Amino acid sequence: MEISVQGIALKYKEKIPEEFIRSKDEQPGITTVEGTALEVPVIDLRNPDEEKILESIVDASQKWGMFQVVNHEIPGEVISKLQLVGREFFELPEEEKEKEVYVKPVEVDQYDAGTLSLEGYGTKLQREVQGKKGWVDHLFHKIWPPSAVNYHFWPKNPSYREANEEYAKWVQGAVGGENLVYLAKINYYPPCPQPEVVLGVVAHTDMNNITILVPNDVQGLQAFRDGLWYDVKCIPNALVIHIGDQMEILSNGRYKSVLHRTRVNKEKTRMSWPVFLEPPADFQVGPHPKLVNENNPAKYKTKKYSDYVYCKLNKIPQ
């Protein structure tokens, strides 16, 4: 593995390497509408009117591509333990982290359509435009179904396994989706001396069906709306839900996959814990037949999920 962003943050206290500095049309210090946080819909899952909850989810999925849920019934201590063991892993010395988990090789910086090799610890995820890098380290591993879990990609600490397996049970129980794969990720954004010129994760839509994200208390999520970038204020104890590409494709464009990115902080470490709900690799995804007719033709191709992801991460037109 090349030097982690965490290692770079310790080495460069004032000026960061050039490969992290984004072009002016991407820099958050220039492109963010400052002082205005998006009022992303907040849905209370304890509302006794279930029809109202459903209407709110549909409306948010169509108009925003994202929403937050409160009173989701996942116990606070389950989420706190998930966050604790994630922090403990990333706070280990680099050589200890590399002993704990599978480290993705430097030369494999794109998705392998044959092996689904997103899992592991690293800094690269997709082809970088003009060699630029995001200010983030990450860890990927599957948490559901049990048949898809490979502990080779998990930190060896028993507390880590216990906390993640408990969280997986609660999320799977709340969301369902017997045929979906739950891919967990931890994003670790170290403090950055020049946060106005870097991005943590660059602008993207999630390529899966739905993303369920646990943030920490350091704000940084941004969404693109009406041609502009805005901060998204994450509410304490809420889960952030993103509509992904496969849901947009399945709905033939009725639901919108949200374009989002993350900025980083000068003094504080930011972390997030998304879980990506995705189809099996060989599952064919396309517009639902009931949503396609002469007046509303298919807007997207039908293809295997693994092929879709390969194209997306390698910047190949779909």
CSV table of C-alpha atoms in Angstrom, one decimal:
chain,number,residue,atom,x,y,z
A,1,MET,CA,0.0,0.0,0.0
A,2,GLU,CA,1.2,3.5,-0.8
A,3,ILE,CA,1.5,5.9,2.2
A,4,SER,CA,-1.9,6.5,3.7
A,5,VAL,CA,-3.6,9.8,3.8
A,6,GLN,CA,-3.4,9.6,7.6
A,7,GLY,CA,0.4,9.3,7.2
A,8,ILE,CA,0.5,12.2,4.8
A,9,ALA,CA,-1.6,14.3,7.3
A,10,LEU,CA,1.1,13.6,10.0
A,11,LYS,CA,3.9,14.5,7.7
A,12,TYR,CA,2.5,17.7,6.1
A,13,LYS,CA,1.4,20.2,8.7
A,14,GLU,CA,1.0,23.4,6.5
A,15,LYS,CA,1.1,22.6,2.7
A,16,ILE,CA,-0.2,19.4,1.3
A,17,PRO,CA,1.1,17.5,-1.8
A,18,GLU,CA,0.0,18.8,-5.2
A,19,GLU,CA,-1.9,15.6,-6.1
A,20,PHE,CA,-4.5,16.4,-3.4
A,21,ILE,CA,-5.3,19.9,-4.6
A,22,ARG,CA,-8.4,19.9,-6.8
A,23,SER,CA,-9.1,22.1,-9.8
A,24,LYS,CA,-10.8,25.4,-9.1
A,25,ASP,CA,-14.1,24.1,-10.4
A,26,GLU,CA,-14.0,21.4,-7.7
A,27,GLN,CA,-12.5,23.2,-4.7
A,28,PRO,CA,-15.1,23.4,-1.9
A,29,GLY,CA,-13.8,26.7,-0.8
A,30,ILE,CA,-14.8,28.2,-4.1
A,31,THR,CA,-17.8,26.0,-5.2
A,32,THR,CA,-19.8,25.8,-1.9
A,33,VAL,CA,-22.8,28.0,-1.2
A,34,GLU,CA,-21.6,29.1,2.3
A,35,GLY,CA,-23.9,29.8,5.2
A,36,THR,CA,-26.8,27.8,3.7
A,37,ALA,CA,-27.4,24.2,4.7
A,38,LEU,CA,-29.8,22.1,2.7
A,39,GLU,CA,-33.0,21.2,4.5
A,40,VAL,CA,-32.9,17.6,3.5
A,41,PRO,CA,-36.1,15.8,4.3
A,42,VAL,CA,-36.2,14.2,7.8
A,43,ILE,CA,-38.6,11.2,8.2
A,44,ASP,CA,-39.7,10.0,11.6
A,45,LEU,CA,-40.2,6.3,11.4
A,46,ARG,CA,-42.3,6.3,14.6
A,47,ASN,CA,-45.0,8.3,12.9
A,48,PRO,CA,-48.2,6.2,13.5
A,49,ASP,CA,-49.4,7.1,10.0
A,50,GLU,CA,-47.5,4.5,7.9
A,51,GLU,CA,-49.0,5.8,4.7
A,52,LYS,CA,-47.5,9.2,5.5
A,53,ILE,CA,-44.1,7.7,6.1
A,54,LEU,CA,-44.3,5.9,2.7
A,55,GLU,CA,-45.4,9.1,0.9
A,56,SER,CA,-42.5,11.0,2.5
A,57,ILE,CA,-40.0,8.4,1.4
A,58,VAL,CA,-41.3,8.4,-2.2
A,59,ASP,CA,-41.4,12.2,-2.3
A,60,ALA,CA,-37.8,12.5,-1.0
A,61,SER,CA,-36.6,9.8,-3.4
A,62,GLN,CA,-38.1,11.6,-6.3
A,63,LYS,CA,-37.1,15.2,-5.4
A,64,TRP,CA,-33.9,14.8,-3.5
A,65,GLY,CA,-32.4,11.3,-3.9
A,66,MET,CA,-31.6,11.5,-0.2
A,67,PHE,CA,-33.3,11.9,3.2
A,68,GLN,CA,-32.6,11.3,6.9
A,69,VAL,CA,-34.5,9.0,9.2
A,70,VAL,CA,-35.0,9.4,13.0
A,71,ASN,CA,-36.5,7.0,15.5
A,72,HIS,CA,-35.2,4.1,13.3
A,73,GLU,CA,-35.1,1.8,16.3
A,74,ILE,CA,-31.4,0.7,15.9
A,75,PRO,CA,-30.2,1.1,19.5
A,76,GLY,CA,-27.8,4.0,20.1
A,77,GLU,CA,-25.3,1.7,21.9
A,78,VAL,CA,-25.1,-0.6,18.8
A,79,ILE,CA,-24.2,2.4,16.6
A,80,SER,CA,-21.8,3.8,19.3
A,81,LYS,CA,-19.9,0.5,19.4
A,82,LEU,CA,-19.7,0.4,15.6
A,83,GLN,CA,-18.2,3.8,15.7
A,84,LEU,CA,-15.8,3.0,18.6
A,85,VAL,CA,-14.3,-0.1,17.0
A,86,GLY,CA,-13.9,1.7,13.7
A,87,ARG,CA,-12.1,4.6,15.3
A,88,GLU,CA,-9.9,2.1,17.3
A,89,PHE,CA,-8.8,0.4,14.0
A,90,PHE,CA,-7.9,3.6,12.2
A,91,GLU,CA,-6.0,4.9,15.3
A,92,LEU,CA,-3.7,2.0,15.2
A,93,PRO,CA,-0.1,2.6,13.9
A,94,GLU,CA,0.1,2.0,10.2
A,95,GLU,CA,2.1,-1.2,10.5
A,96,GLU,CA,-0.5,-2.6,12.9
A,97,LYS,CA,-3.3,-1.7,10.6
A,98,GLU,CA,-1.5,-3.5,7.8
A,99,LYS,CA,-1.1,-6.6,10.0
A,100,GLU,CA,-4.8,-6.5,10.9
A,101,VAL,CA,-6.5,-6.6,7.5
A,102,TYR,CA,-6.0,-7.2,3.8
A,103,VAL,CA,-4.3,-4.2,2.3
A,104,LYS,CA,-5.3,-3.5,-1.3
A,105,PRO,CA,-2.3,-3.5,-3.6
A,106,VAL,CA,-1.3,-0.1,-5.0
A,107,GLU,CA,-1.4,-1.2,-8.6
A,108,VAL,CA,-5.0,-2.5,-8.3
A,109,ASP,CA,-6.8,0.8,-8.2
A,110,GLN,CA,-9.9,-0.2,-10.1
A,111,TYR,CA,-12.6,-2.7,-9.6
A,112,ASP,CA,-12.0,-6.3,-10.8
A,113,ALA,CA,-15.2,-7.4,-12.5
A,114,GLY,CA,-14.3,-11.1,-11.8
A,115,THR,CA,-13.5,-10.9,-8.1
A,116,LEU,CA,-15.4,-7.9,-6.8
A,117,SER,CA,-12.2,-6.7,-5.1
A,118,LEU,CA,-13.5,-3.6,-3.5
A,119,GLU,CA,-12.9,-5.2,-0.1
A,120,GLY,CA,-9.9,-4.4,2.0
A,121,TYR,CA,-8.0,-1.4,3.4
A,122,GLY,CA,-6.6,1.3,1.2
A,123,THR,CA,-6.7,4.8,-0.2
A,124,LYS,CA,-7.7,4.3,-3.9
A,125,LEU,CA,-11.1,3.2,-5.1
A,126,GLN,CA,-11.5,4.3,-8.8
A,127,ARG,CA,-9.6,5.8,-11.6
A,128,GLU,CA,-8.4,9.2,-10.6
A,129,VAL,CA,-9.0,12.1,-12.9
A,130,GLN,CA,-5.7,13.8,-13.8
A,131,GLY,CA,-4.0,11.7,-11.0
A,132,LYS,CA,-5.8,13.7,-8.3
A,133,LYS,CA,-6.5,11.9,-4.9
A,134,GLY,CA,-9.1,12.2,-2.3
A,135,TRP,CA,-8.2,13.1,1.3
A,136,VAL,CA,-9.5,9.8,2.7
A,137,ASP,CA,-8.5,6.3,3.8
A,138,HIS,CA,-11.1,3.5,3.7
A,139,LEU,CA,-11.9,0.0,4.7
A,140,PHE,CA,-14.5,-2.1,2.9
A,141,HIS,CA,-15.9,-5.5,3.8
A,142,LYS,CA,-19.2,-7.3,3.4
A,143,ILE,CA,-21.4,-7.8,6.5
A,144,TRP,CA,-24.4,-9.7,5.0
A,145,PRO,CA,-25.5,-12.3,4.0
A,146,PRO,CA,-23.3,-14.6,6.1
A,147,SER,CA,-22.4,-16.6,3.0
A,148,ALA,CA,-20.8,-13.5,1.5
A,149,VAL,CA,-18.7,-12.5,4.6
A,150,ASN,CA,-15.0,-13.1,4.4
A,151,TYR,CA,-13.3,-12.3,7.7
A,152,HIS,CA,-9.9,-12.0,5.9
A,153,PHE,CA,-11.0,-8.4,5.2
A,154,TRP,CA,-12.1,-7.6,8.8
A,155,PRO,CA,-9.8,-6.3,11.5
A,156,LYS,CA,-8.9,-9.2,13.8
A,157,ASN,CA,-10.0,-7.5,17.0
A,158,PRO,CA,-12.9,-9.6,18.5
A,159,SER,CA,-14.7,-6.4,19.5
A,160,TYR,CA,-14.7,-5.2,15.9
A,161,ARG,CA,-16.3,-8.4,14.7
A,162,GLU,CA,-18.9,-8.4,17.5
A,163,ALA,CA,-19.9,-4.8,17.0
A,164,ASN,CA,-20.2,-5.2,13.2
A,165,GLU,CA,-22.1,-8.4,13.3
A,166,GLU,CA,-24.6,-6.9,15.8
A,167,TYR,CA,-25.0,-3.8,13.6
A,168,ALA,CA,-25.5,-6.0,10.6
A,169,LYS,CA,-28.4,-7.9,12.3
A,170,TRP,CA,-30.2,-4.7,13.2
A,171,VAL,CA,-29.8,-3.1,9.7
A,172,GLN,CA,-30.8,-6.3,7.9
A,173,GLY,CA,-33.8,-6.7,10.3
A,174,ALA,CA,-34.9,-3.1,9.7
A,175,VAL,CA,-34.3,-2.9,5.9
A,176,GLY,CA,-34.7,-6.5,4.7
A,177,GLY,CA,-33.7,-7.4,1.2
A,178,GLU,CA,-33.0,-11.1,1.4
A,179,ASN,CA,-31.2,-11.2,-2.0
A,180,LEU,CA,-29.1,-8.0,-1.4
A,181,VAL,CA,-25.5,-7.9,-0.4
A,182,TYR,CA,-24.6,-5.5,2.4
A,183,LEU,CA,-21.2,-3.9,1.8
A,184,ALA,CA,-19.9,-1.9,4.7
A,185,LYS,CA,-17.3,0.9,4.4
A,186,ILE,CA,-15.5,3.1,6.9
A,187,ASN,CA,-14.3,6.5,5.6
A,188,TYR,CA,-11.5,8.1,7.6
A,189,TYR,CA,-10.8,11.8,6.8
A,190,PRO,CA,-7.8,13.1,8.8
A,191,PRO,CA,-7.5,16.8,9.7
A,192,CYS,CA,-6.2,18.7,6.6
A,193,PRO,CA,-4.2,22.0,6.8
A,194,GLN,CA,-5.8,23.2,3.5
A,195,PRO,CA,-9.4,21.9,3.6
A,196,GLU,CA,-10.7,24.6,1.2
A,197,VAL,CA,-8.8,23.1,-1.7
A,198,VAL,CA,-9.3,19.3,-1.2
A,199,LEU,CA,-12.2,16.9,-1.3
A,200,GLY,CA,-12.5,13.8,0.9
A,201,VAL,CA,-14.6,11.8,-1.6
A,202,VAL,CA,-15.1,13.4,-4.9
A,203,ALA,CA,-18.5,14.2,-6.5
A,204,HIS,CA,-20.3,10.9,-7.3
A,205,THR,CA,-23.5,9.0,-7.2
A,206,ASP,CA,-23.6,5.7,-5.3
A,207,MET,CA,-23.6,2.8,-7.7
A,208,ASN,CA,-25.7,0.4,-5.5
A,209,ASN,CA,-29.4,0.4,-4.7
A,210,ILE,CA,-29.6,2.2,-1.4
A,211,THR,CA,-27.0,3.5,1.1
A,212,ILE,CA,-27.5,3.7,4.8
A,213,LEU,CA,-24.9,6.0,6.4
A,214,VAL,CA,-23.9,6.7,10.0
A,215,PRO,CA,-21.9,10.0,10.2
A,216,ASN,CA,-19.9,11.2,13.2
A,217,ASP,CA,-20.3,14.6,14.7
A,218,VAL,CA,-18.0,16.4,12.3
A,219,GLN,CA,-20.1,17.8,9.4
A,220,GLY,CA,-18.8,17.3,5.8
A,221,LEU,CA,-21.4,15.8,3.6
A,222,GLN,CA,-22.4,18.0,0.6
A,223,ALA,CA,-25.1,17.6,-2.1
A,224,PHE,CA,-25.5,19.1,-5.5
A,225,ARG,CA,-28.9,20.8,-6.0
A,226,ASP,CA,-30.1,23.3,-8.6
A,227,GLY,CA,-26.6,23.5,-10.1
A,228,LEU,CA,-24.9,24.4,-6.8
A,229,TRP,CA,-23.0,22.6,-3.9
A,230,TYR,CA,-24.5,22.9,-0.4
A,231,ASP,CA,-23.5,21.5,3.0
A,232,VAL,CA,-26.0,18.9,4.3
A,233,LYS,CA,-26.6,19.3,8.1
A,234,CYS,CA,-26.6,15.8,9.5
A,235,ILE,CA,-29.0,15.5,12.5
A,236,PRO,CA,-27.7,13.8,15.6
A,237,ASN,CA,-28.8,10.1,15.9
A,238,ALA,CA,-30.3,10.2,12.3
A,239,LEU,CA,-29.3,7.8,9.6
A,240,VAL,CA,-28.6,9.4,6.2
A,241,ILE,CA,-30.2,7.5,3.3
A,242,HIS,CA,-28.9,7.8,-0.3
A,243,ILE,CA,-30.8,6.6,-3.4
A,244,GLY,CA,-28.2,4.8,-5.6
A,245,ASP,CA,-27.9,4.3,-9.3
A,246,GLN,CA,-29.6,0.9,-9.4
A,247,MET,CA,-32.7,2.3,-7.8
A,248,GLU,CA,-32.8,5.1,-10.4
A,249,ILE,CA,-32.4,2.5,-13.1
A,250,LEU,CA,-35.0,0.2,-11.7
A,251,SER,CA,-37.5,3.1,-11.4
A,252,ASN,CA,-36.6,4.2,-14.9
A,253,GLY,CA,-35.6,7.6,-13.6
A,254,ARG,CA,-38.5,8.2,-11.2
A,255,TYR,CA,-36.2,8.0,-8.2
A,256,LYS,CA,-33.0,10.1,-8.4
A,257,SER,CA,-29.5,8.9,-7.5
A,258,VAL,CA,-28.1,11.8,-5.4
A,259,LEU,CA,-24.9,13.5,-6.5
A,260,HIS,CA,-22.8,14.2,-3.4
A,261,ARG,CA,-19.2,14.7,-2.2
A,262,THR,CA,-17.4,15.3,1.1
A,263,ARG,CA,-15.3,18.1,2.4
A,264,VAL,CA,-12.8,17.8,5.3
A,265,ASN,CA,-11.9,19.7,8.5
A,266,LYS,CA,-8.8,21.6,9.5
A,267,GLU,CA,-8.8,20.5,13.1
A,268,LYS,CA,-10.9,17.4,13.5
A,269,THR,CA,-11.0,13.9,12.1
A,270,ARG,CA,-14.2,13.1,10.2
A,271,MET,CA,-15.5,9.6,9.8
A,272,SER,CA,-18.5,7.9,8.3
A,273,TRP,CA,-19.9,4.4,8.2
A,274,PRO,CA,-22.0,3.8,5.0
A,275,VAL,CA,-23.5,0.4,4.2
A,276,PHE,CA,-24.2,-0.1,0.5
A,277,LEU,CA,-27.1,-2.4,-0.3
A,278,GLU,CA,-26.4,-3.9,-3.7
A,279,PRO,CA,-27.6,-6.7,-6.0
A,280,PRO,CA,-25.5,-9.9,-6.4
A,281,ALA,CA,-22.7,-9.5,-8.9
A,282,ASP,CA,-24.4,-11.4,-11.7
A,283,PHE,CA,-27.9,-10.0,-11.2
A,284,GLN,CA,-29.3,-8.2,-14.3
A,285,VAL,CA,-30.6,-4.7,-13.4
A,286,GLY,CA,-32.7,-2.6,-15.7
A,287,PRO,CA,-35.9,-0.6,-15.7
A,288,HIS,CA,-38.8,-2.5,-14.2
A,289,PRO,CA,-41.1,-3.8,-17.0
A,290,LYS,CA,-44.2,-2.3,-15.5
A,291,LEU,CA,-42.7,1.2,-15.7
A,292,VAL,CA,-41.8,0.9,-19.4
A,293,ASN,CA,-44.2,1.5,-22.2
A,294,GLU,CA,-44.6,3.4,-25.5
A,295,ASN,CA,-45.0,6.7,-23.8
A,296,ASN,CA,-42.3,6.0,-21.3
A,297,PRO,CA,-39.5,4.0,-23.0
A,298,ALA,CA,-36.6,2.5,-21.1
A,299,LYS,CA,-34.0,5.2,-20.3
A,300,TYR,CA,-31.3,2.8,-19.1
A,301,LYS,CA,-29.7,-0.4,-20.4
A,302,THR,CA,-30.2,-3.7,-18.6
A,303,LYS,CA,-26.9,-5.2,-17.6
A,304,LYS,CA,-25.2,-7.3,-14.9
A,305,TYR,CA,-24.4,-5.4,-11.8
A,306,SER,CA,-20.7,-6.4,-11.9
A,307,ASP,CA,-20.5,-5.0,-15.4
A,308,TYR,CA,-22.2,-1.7,-14.3
A,309,VAL,CA,-19.7,-1.3,-11.5
A,310,TYR,CA,-16.7,-2.1,-13.6
A,311,CYS,CA,-17.7,0.6,-16.1
A,312,LYS,CA,-18.5,3.1,-13.4
A,313,LEU,CA,-15.2,2.8,-11.5
A,314,ASN,CA,-13.1,2.7,-14.7
A,315,LYS,CA,-14.9,5.8,-16.1
A,316,ILE,CA,-16.3,3.8,-19.1
A,317,PRO,CA,-19.6,5.1,-20.6
A,318,GLN,CA,-22.6,2.9,-19.6
